[in-house]
Each structure stands twice: as structure tokens, then as C-alpha cells.
Coordinates of C-alpha atoms and ligand atoms in Angstrom, one line a residue:
M1 CA 0.0 0.0 0.0
R2 CA 1.4 3.4 -1.0
K3 CA 0.6 6.5 1.0
F4 CA 0.7 10.2 0.5
S5 CA 0.1 12.5 3.4
S6 CA 0.0 16.1 4.4
G7 CA 0.8 17.0 8.0
N8 CA 2.6 14.3 10.0
K9 CA 2.4 11.5 12.5
T10 CA -0.9 9.9 13.4
A11 CA -2.0 8.0 10.4
V12 CA 1.5 8.0 8.8
Y13 CA 3.1 6.1 11.6
G14 CA 0.1 3.8 11.7
A15 CA 0.3 3.3 7.9
L16 CA 3.8 1.9 8.4
T17 CA 2.4 -0.8 10.6
V18 CA -0.3 -1.7 7.9
S19 CA 2.4 -2.7 5.5
E20 CA 6.2 -2.6 5.9
S21 CA 6.4 -2.1 2.2
A22 CA 4.4 1.2 2.3
E23 CA 6.1 4.2 0.7
V24 CA 5.1 7.3 2.6
H25 CA 5.6 10.9 1.6
V26 CA 4.7 13.7 4.0
L27 CA 4.2 17.4 3.3
E28 CA 5.1 19.2 6.5
V29 CA 5.7 22.9 7.0
D30 CA 8.0 22.5 10.0
E31 CA 11.6 21.6 8.9
T32 CA 12.5 20.2 12.3
R33 CA 9.5 17.9 12.2
C34 CA 10.6 16.8 8.7
S35 CA 14.0 15.8 10.1
E36 CA 12.4 14.0 13.1
L37 CA 10.1 12.0 10.7
R38 CA 13.1 11.0 8.6
E39 CA 15.1 10.0 11.6
A40 CA 12.3 8.2 13.4
S41 CA 11.6 6.1 10.3
N42 CA 15.2 5.5 9.3
G43 CA 14.6 7.4 6.1
R44 CA 11.6 5.4 5.1
I45 CA 9.3 8.4 5.4
K46 CA 10.1 11.0 2.7
A47 CA 9.3 14.3 4.4
W48 CA 9.0 17.3 2.1
A49 CA 9.1 20.8 3.6
C50 CA 5.9 22.4 2.3
D51 CA 3.3 24.8 3.5
V52 CA 0.0 23.2 2.4
T53 CA -1.8 26.6 2.6
D54 CA 0.3 27.8 -0.3
P55 CA -1.1 26.4 -3.6
V56 CA 2.2 27.2 -5.5
A57 CA 4.3 25.4 -3.0
V58 CA 1.8 22.5 -2.9
D59 CA 1.9 22.1 -6.7
A60 CA 5.7 22.2 -6.8
A61 CA 6.1 19.6 -3.9
I62 CA 3.5 17.3 -5.4
Q63 CA 5.1 17.5 -8.9
A64 CA 8.5 16.8 -7.4
I65 CA 7.0 13.7 -5.7
F66 CA 5.4 12.5 -8.9
D67 CA 8.7 13.1 -10.7
S68 CA 10.5 10.9 -8.1
G69 CA 8.4 8.0 -9.6
F70 CA 5.9 7.8 -6.7
E71 CA 2.2 7.0 -7.5
P72 CA -0.1 7.6 -4.5
D73 CA -3.1 5.3 -3.8
V74 CA -3.9 6.8 -0.4
L75 CA -4.0 10.4 0.6
I76 CA -4.4 11.4 4.2
N77 CA -5.1 15.1 4.8
N78 CA -3.9 15.5 8.4
A79 CA -2.3 19.0 8.5
G80 CA -4.3 21.4 10.6
I81 CA -4.2 23.8 13.4
I82 CA -6.6 23.9 16.4
H83 CA -7.8 27.4 17.3
S84 CA -10.2 28.8 19.9
E85 CA -11.6 32.3 19.9
P86 CA -15.0 33.7 20.7
L87 CA -17.0 35.5 18.0
V88 CA -17.1 38.6 20.2
N89 CA -14.8 38.9 23.3
M90 CA -17.0 40.9 25.6
L91 CA -14.2 41.3 28.2
S92 CA -11.8 42.9 25.7
R93 CA -11.2 46.6 26.0
G94 CA -9.8 46.8 22.5
E95 CA -11.0 45.0 19.4
R96 CA -13.8 42.7 20.5
S97 CA -14.7 40.9 17.3
H98 CA -13.0 37.7 16.2
S99 CA -9.8 38.5 14.4
R100 CA -10.2 38.3 10.6
E101 CA -6.5 37.3 10.3
S102 CA -7.0 34.3 12.5
W103 CA -10.2 33.4 10.7
R104 CA -8.4 33.3 7.3
H105 CA -5.4 31.5 8.8
V106 CA -7.5 28.7 10.4
M107 CA -9.7 28.3 7.3
S108 CA -6.5 28.2 5.2
A109 CA -4.7 25.6 7.3
N110 CA -7.7 23.3 7.8
L111 CA -9.8 23.7 4.7
D112 CA -7.9 25.3 1.8
S113 CA -5.1 22.8 2.3
V114 CA -7.4 19.9 1.9
F115 CA -8.7 21.3 -1.4
F116 CA -5.3 22.2 -2.8
V117 CA -3.7 18.8 -2.0
T118 CA -6.7 16.6 -2.9
S119 CA -7.4 18.3 -6.2
R120 CA -3.8 17.6 -7.4
V121 CA -3.5 14.1 -6.0
V122 CA -7.0 13.0 -7.3
D123 CA -6.1 14.4 -10.7
R124 CA -3.1 12.1 -10.8
M125 CA -5.1 9.1 -9.5
L126 CA -7.6 9.6 -12.3
A127 CA -4.9 9.9 -14.9
K128 CA -3.3 6.7 -13.7
R129 CA -6.6 4.9 -13.2
T130 CA -5.7 4.4 -9.5
K131 CA -8.7 3.4 -7.4
G132 CA -7.5 5.7 -4.7
I133 CA -8.7 6.6 -1.2
V134 CA -8.7 10.1 0.4
I135 CA -9.0 10.3 4.2
S136 CA -9.3 13.8 5.7
I137 CA -8.8 14.4 9.4
S138 CA -11.8 16.4 10.5
S139 CA -13.0 17.0 14.1
I140 CA -16.2 16.6 16.2
S141 CA -16.0 20.4 16.4
A142 CA -17.6 20.3 12.9
N143 CA -20.9 19.8 14.8
G144 CA -20.4 23.4 16.1
N145 CA -18.2 23.9 19.1
P146 CA -18.8 27.2 21.0
G147 CA -15.6 29.3 21.0
Q148 CA -14.3 27.7 17.8
S149 CA -16.0 29.5 14.9
A150 CA -13.2 29.2 12.4
Y151 CA -12.1 25.7 13.4
S152 CA -15.7 24.4 13.5
A153 CA -16.5 25.9 10.1
A154 CA -13.3 24.6 8.5
K155 CA -13.9 21.1 9.7
A156 CA -17.5 21.2 8.6
G157 CA -16.2 22.2 5.2
V158 CA -13.9 19.2 5.3
N159 CA -16.9 16.9 5.9
A160 CA -18.8 18.6 3.1
L161 CA -15.9 18.1 0.7
T162 CA -15.7 14.5 1.7
R163 CA -19.3 13.8 0.9
T164 CA -19.2 15.9 -2.3
W165 CA -16.2 14.1 -3.7
A166 CA -17.6 10.7 -2.7
K167 CA -20.6 11.4 -4.8
E168 CA -18.7 13.1 -7.6
L169 CA -16.0 10.5 -8.1
G170 CA -17.4 7.3 -6.7
G171 CA -18.1 6.2 -10.3
M172 CA -14.4 6.4 -11.1
G173 CA -13.7 4.0 -8.2
L174 CA -12.3 6.6 -5.8
R175 CA -13.4 6.6 -2.2
F176 CA -13.4 9.5 0.3
A177 CA -13.9 9.5 4.1
A178 CA -13.2 11.7 7.1
I179 CA -12.2 10.8 10.6
A180 CA -13.6 13.2 13.2
P181 CA -11.6 12.7 16.4
G182 CA -12.8 13.9 19.8
F183 CA -9.9 14.8 22.1
I184 CA -6.8 12.8 21.4
D185 CA -3.8 12.7 23.7
T186 CA -1.3 14.5 21.4
P187 CA 1.4 17.1 22.3
S188 CA -0.9 19.7 20.7
T189 CA -3.8 18.8 22.9
R190 CA -1.5 18.9 26.0
A191 CA -0.1 22.3 24.9
A192 CA -3.7 23.7 24.4
L193 CA -5.2 22.4 27.6
S194 CA -4.1 22.7 31.2
E195 CA -4.0 19.5 33.4
A196 CA -7.1 20.8 35.2
A197 CA -9.0 21.3 32.0
I198 CA -8.1 17.8 30.8
T199 CA -9.3 16.3 34.1
R200 CA -12.7 18.2 33.7
L201 CA -12.9 17.1 30.1
Q202 CA -12.4 13.5 31.0
Q203 CA -15.5 13.6 33.2
Q204 CA -17.6 14.7 30.2
I205 CA -16.3 11.9 27.9
P206 CA -18.4 8.8 28.4
L207 CA -15.3 6.6 28.2
R208 CA -13.6 8.9 30.8
R209 CA -10.3 9.3 28.9
L210 CA -8.7 11.0 26.0
G211 CA -8.3 9.0 22.8
D212 CA -4.9 7.6 21.8
L213 CA -3.2 7.7 18.4
E214 CA -3.9 4.0 17.9
S215 CA -7.6 4.8 17.8
I216 CA -7.0 7.1 14.8
Y217 CA -4.8 4.6 13.1
L218 CA -7.4 1.9 13.5
A219 CA -10.1 4.2 12.0
A220 CA -7.8 4.9 9.0
R221 CA -7.1 1.3 8.5
H222 CA -10.8 0.4 8.6
I223 CA -11.5 3.0 5.9
I224 CA -8.7 1.7 3.7
E225 CA -9.7 -2.0 4.2
N226 CA -13.5 -1.7 3.8
D227 CA -14.0 -1.0 0.2
Y228 CA -17.7 -0.4 0.5
L229 CA -17.2 2.6 2.6
T230 CA -17.3 6.1 1.1
G231 CA -18.7 9.6 2.0
T232 CA -18.5 8.6 5.7
V233 CA -17.4 10.8 8.6
L234 CA -16.2 8.4 11.2
E235 CA -16.4 9.9 14.7
V236 CA -13.7 8.6 17.1
D237 CA -14.5 10.4 20.3
G238 CA -15.1 8.1 23.2
G239 CA -18.8 9.0 23.0
L240 CA -18.3 12.7 23.5
V241 CA -21.0 14.7 21.8
I242 CA -20.6 18.3 20.9
Ligands
NAD567 N1 -5.3 16.3 18.8 C1 -6.6 16.3 18.8 O1 -7.2 16.0 19.9 C2 -7.4 16.5 17.6 C3 -8.8 16.4 17.7 C4 -9.6 16.6 16.5 C5 -9.0 16.8 15.3 N2 -7.6 16.9 15.2 C6 -7.0 17.1 13.9 O2 -6.0 16.2 13.7 C7 -5.0 16.8 12.9 C8 -3.6 16.6 13.5 O3 -3.7 17.2 14.8 P1 -2.6 17.0 15.9 O4 -3.2 17.1 17.2 O5 -1.7 15.8 15.6 O6 -1.7 18.4 15.7 P2 -0.2 18.6 15.5 O7 0.0 20.1 15.6 O8 0.6 17.7 16.5 O9 0.1 18.1 14.1 C9 -0.3 18.8 12.9 C10 0.9 18.8 11.9 O10 0.5 19.6 10.8 C11 1.5 20.4 10.5 N3 1.0 21.6 9.8 C12 0.2 22.6 10.3 N4 0.0 23.5 9.4 C13 0.7 23.1 8.2 C14 0.8 23.7 7.0 N5 0.3 24.8 6.7 N6 1.5 23.0 6.0 C15 2.1 21.8 6.3 N7 2.0 21.2 7.6 C16 1.3 21.9 8.5 C17 2.1 20.8 11.8 O11 3.5 21.3 11.6 C18 2.1 19.5 12.5 O12 3.2 18.7 12.3 C19 -5.4 18.2 12.6 O13 -6.1 18.3 11.4 C20 -6.4 18.5 13.8 O14 -7.3 19.5 13.5 C21 -6.8 16.7 16.3

């Protein structure tokens, strides 16, 4: 199984356990993370420094990957940033409205990136008659999470694209699905939430714990292996409902 991924880690490491012969390419904006990925995988992950919000950079990186002889059959859109900000901050003495810059930045990182990368990779899959699979990492915030206007809207957009492309391209043998995690125990979650907040949160999660990376890997594997599955948004959230 060959993989192609934007963003790093979760499903990419998991993908290596699906098949030791997997060829994995990652588009990652952070050069340090690119190096870490190469080192952690003994060079088996090909990490390309690329900002997936920049369509010119995306086109160049993807063309370079194709030119290296790689033909993707799975794309995982994982890159994203989590952002919380109220629509109106009533406690602020200055600007009270949600920043327009952060709105654009969050939409760009979480939604534009999925469109830019998927359109190029699917074009290639169609040209090569590859019956490819696109898995996009969404979030349960797509249901509308108070305090996360941009993030919720972007992830809802990811779900809409997933269903749209499943209908548009199913006849060509391509499948599309999204994984909507709840709260996963990653460094970014730990950085965003205090210990006290995590403890409170765990009380609200029916399974009383954060999810682990393995749960996301298993969801991706299920989507890849079950070839009658498309247009689905798979919630992996320990039962937490937003
Ligand atoms: N951690 C959670 O609890 C959680 C919950 C729901 C959804 N998600 C989603 O899962 C995905 C991964 O989240 P994570 O928690 O592992 O975050 P993370 O920050 O650890 O990983 C995201 C990766 O994407 C990269 N990235 C960000 N912007 C990029 C860009 N413009 N170009 C290229 N690479 C870029 C980052 O450098 C980072 O390596 C995101 O889409 C996030 O929205 C995470």
C-alpha cells in the first residue's frame, strides 16, 4: 500500500504498521519535524518541507514527488491547526470581534489545504486509473463547538468536501472518508489544555479518557480496508457529543 500524506504523525506512523512495504511521503511545514520524521523512520518516510496553505508550494512539492516516480493510492489530509476564539470577546477593552486574520489562517490551514492537495492528487489518481482513497482528518467540532467559529466551520467544510467528492468521483472507483476525532492525547492537545482542563474534560467523555493515536490509526485502517465505505465521517470520540 502506498501512502501520501499532508501533515505528520498519526496515520502516517500507523500506515507503516499496515504494510512494511508502504512508501510514505509527507508534506510538513516544520523543517524540524521533517527531520524528526526521517530519523524516526530510518529514512523510510520521505518528508517534504511544504506549507500546504500555499497552492504554488503544494503544486511544486507534489510535482516533485510524482517526478520521483511515486504514484499515490492513499492520501491522508492530516495537517491542521486547532484554534479557539469567541465571535465577540466581551471582556476585551480593544477590538472585540473575532480576528479576521485568525479566521483566514484557520480556514486556510484546515480547509484550503485539503482542497489544494486533494485536487492535485486526485487528478493524478484519475490519470493513472488508480482506485485511490482520500482520508481527511476532521473533528467533532464540525458539529459546532462554542468558541471555535473558524475551526468548526473549516472542519464542517472538510466533511462537506468528503461527501461531495464521494458522490462526484465514486463512479471512477475513488473513495473519500473523514475521521472526526474527539480529544486525542497528542502534544498539541496537551499544549492547548491545562491539566485541570483535561481532568474536567475527561469527566464529560463517556469513556472517561482522552483517545490515543492508535484509535485514529485503526479508523484509517478500517476506511482503507473496507472497500464499500465512502462519504462517511467516522467519529472517534469516546462517546463525547458536541
Ligand atoms: N489532537 C486532537 O485532539 C485532535 C482532535 C480533533 C482533530 N484533530 C485534527 O488532527 C490533525 C492533527 O492534529 P494534531 O493534534 O496531531 O496536531 P499537531 O500540531 O501535532 O500536528 C499537525 C501537523 O500539521 C503540520 N502543519 C500545520 N500547518 C501546516 C501547513 N500549513 N503545512 C504543512 N503542515 C502543517 C504541523 O506542523 C504538525 O506537524 C489536525 O487536522 C487536527 O485538526 C486533532
